[in-house]
Rosetta silent file (secondary structure, phi, psi, omega in degrees, C-alpha in Angstrom):
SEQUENCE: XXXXXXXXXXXXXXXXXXXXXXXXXXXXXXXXXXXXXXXXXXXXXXXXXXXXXXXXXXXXXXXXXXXXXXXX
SCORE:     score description
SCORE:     0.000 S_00000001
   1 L     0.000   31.800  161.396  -22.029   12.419    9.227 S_00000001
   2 L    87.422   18.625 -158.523  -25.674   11.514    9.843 S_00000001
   3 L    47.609   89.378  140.409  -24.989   11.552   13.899 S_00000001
   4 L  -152.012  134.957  177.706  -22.751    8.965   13.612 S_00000001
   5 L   -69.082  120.267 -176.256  -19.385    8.912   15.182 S_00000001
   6 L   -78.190  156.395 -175.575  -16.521    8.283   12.738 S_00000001
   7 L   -80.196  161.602  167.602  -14.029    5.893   14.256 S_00000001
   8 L   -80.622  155.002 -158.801  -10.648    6.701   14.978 S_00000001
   9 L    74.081  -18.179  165.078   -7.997    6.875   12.301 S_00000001
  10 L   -30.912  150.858  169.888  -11.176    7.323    9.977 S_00000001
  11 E  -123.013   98.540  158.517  -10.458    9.551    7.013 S_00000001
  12 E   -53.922  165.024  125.527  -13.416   12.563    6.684 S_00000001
  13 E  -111.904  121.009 -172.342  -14.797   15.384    5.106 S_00000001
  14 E   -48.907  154.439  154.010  -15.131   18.773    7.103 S_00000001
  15 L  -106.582    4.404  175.436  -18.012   20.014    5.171 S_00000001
  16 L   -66.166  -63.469 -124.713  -17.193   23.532    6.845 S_00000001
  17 L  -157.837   19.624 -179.235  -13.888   24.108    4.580 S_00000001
  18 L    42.932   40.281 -156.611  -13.824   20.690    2.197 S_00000001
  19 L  -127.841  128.222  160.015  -10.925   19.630    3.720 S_00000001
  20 E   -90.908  153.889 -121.492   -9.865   15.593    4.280 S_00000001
  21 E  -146.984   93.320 -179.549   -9.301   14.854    7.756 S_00000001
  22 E   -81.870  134.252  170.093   -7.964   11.675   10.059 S_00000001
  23 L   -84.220  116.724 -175.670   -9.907   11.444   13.310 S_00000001
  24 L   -99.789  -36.243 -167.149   -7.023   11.425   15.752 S_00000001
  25 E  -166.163  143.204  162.708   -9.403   12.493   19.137 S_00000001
  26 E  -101.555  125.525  177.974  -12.759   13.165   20.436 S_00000001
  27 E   -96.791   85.781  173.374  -13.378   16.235   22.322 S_00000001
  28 L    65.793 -147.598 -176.184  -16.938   16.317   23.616 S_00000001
  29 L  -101.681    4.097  166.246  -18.988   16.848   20.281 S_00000001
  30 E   -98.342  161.724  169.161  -15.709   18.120   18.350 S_00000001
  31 E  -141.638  123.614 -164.335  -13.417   16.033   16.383 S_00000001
  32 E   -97.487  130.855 -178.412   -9.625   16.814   16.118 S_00000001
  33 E  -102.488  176.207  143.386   -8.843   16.203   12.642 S_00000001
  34 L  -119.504  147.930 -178.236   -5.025   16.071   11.025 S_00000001
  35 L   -75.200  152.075  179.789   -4.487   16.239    6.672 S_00000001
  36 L   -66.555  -14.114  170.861   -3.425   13.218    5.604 S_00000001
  37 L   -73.373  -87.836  153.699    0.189   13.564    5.379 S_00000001
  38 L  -162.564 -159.246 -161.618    0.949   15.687    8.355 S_00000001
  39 L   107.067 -167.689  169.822    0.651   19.316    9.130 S_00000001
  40 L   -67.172  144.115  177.480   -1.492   21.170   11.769 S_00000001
  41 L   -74.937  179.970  176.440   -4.660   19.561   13.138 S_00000001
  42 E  -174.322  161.451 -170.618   -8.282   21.623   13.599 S_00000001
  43 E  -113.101  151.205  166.920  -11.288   20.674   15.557 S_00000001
  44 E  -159.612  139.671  174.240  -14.819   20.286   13.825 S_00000001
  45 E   -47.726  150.009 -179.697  -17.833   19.785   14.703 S_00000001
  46 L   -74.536  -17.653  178.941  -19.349   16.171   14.389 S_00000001
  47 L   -62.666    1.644 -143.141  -22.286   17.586   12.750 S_00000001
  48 L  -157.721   23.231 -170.297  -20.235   18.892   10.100 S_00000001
  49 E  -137.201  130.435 -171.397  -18.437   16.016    9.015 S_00000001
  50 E  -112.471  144.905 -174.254  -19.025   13.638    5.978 S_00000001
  51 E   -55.997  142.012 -177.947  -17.718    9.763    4.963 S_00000001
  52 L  -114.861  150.730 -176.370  -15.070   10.759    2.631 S_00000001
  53 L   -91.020  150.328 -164.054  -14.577    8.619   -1.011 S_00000001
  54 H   -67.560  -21.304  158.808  -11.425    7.498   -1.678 S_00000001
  55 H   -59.906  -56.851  155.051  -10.890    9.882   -4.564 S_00000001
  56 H   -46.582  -21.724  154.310  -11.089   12.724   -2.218 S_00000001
  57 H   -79.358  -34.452  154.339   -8.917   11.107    0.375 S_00000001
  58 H   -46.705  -43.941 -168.755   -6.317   10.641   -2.410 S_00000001
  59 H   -83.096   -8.362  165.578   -6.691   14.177   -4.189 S_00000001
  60 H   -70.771  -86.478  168.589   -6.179   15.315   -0.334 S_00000001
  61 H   -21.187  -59.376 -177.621   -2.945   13.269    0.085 S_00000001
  62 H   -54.501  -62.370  168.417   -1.849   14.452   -3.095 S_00000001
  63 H   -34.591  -47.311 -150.436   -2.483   18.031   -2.270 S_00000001
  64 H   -75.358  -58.315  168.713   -0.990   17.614    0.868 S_00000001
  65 H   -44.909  -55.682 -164.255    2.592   16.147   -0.259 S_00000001
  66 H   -62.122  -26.379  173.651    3.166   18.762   -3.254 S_00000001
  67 H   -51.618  -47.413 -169.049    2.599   21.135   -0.402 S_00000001
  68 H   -83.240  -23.475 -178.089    5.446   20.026    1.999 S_00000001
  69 H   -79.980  -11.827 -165.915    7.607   19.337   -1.308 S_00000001
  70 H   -90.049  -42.181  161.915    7.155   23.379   -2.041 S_00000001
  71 H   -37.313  -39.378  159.494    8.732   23.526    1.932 S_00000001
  72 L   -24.288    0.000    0.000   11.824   21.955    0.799 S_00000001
C-alpha cells in the first residue's frame, strides 16, 4: 500500500491471494485482516496490501454471503 498504514476498519486488497480484507489489528508489520461478512481472519504483510475500489469490496461481500448461504 505504498508504505502507508491502512486505518482500522479500512477495507484492502491482499495482493498475495486477491482477497478483500477489513483491518481489524496491527501486529508489528502484519495486518490481521477479516472478509467482509465474517469468517476466519489471516495476517498479511503491510507491504502486500493495496487500497481496495469499491467494486472489489462489493464483489468480495457478495462472494462472501453466497458462501455462508451454501452453509445453511
Amino acid at each position: 500500500m505504498n508504505k502507508e498504514i491502512p486505518p482500522l476498519g479500512a477495507y484492502v486488497i491482499d495482493t498475495r491471494t486477491d482477497r478483500v480484507g477489513q483491518v481489524i489489528e496491527y501486529a508489528g508489520d502484519l495486518v490481521h485482516l477479516h472478509p467482509p461478512c465474517s469468517g476466519a481472519g489471516w495476517d498479511c504483510p503491510a507491504a502486500d496490501l493495496q487500497a481496495t475500489t469499491l467494486r472489489a469490496y462489493l464483489r468480495a461481500r457478495v462472494t462472501e454471503v453466497n458462501r455462508q448461504r451454501r452453509l445453511v
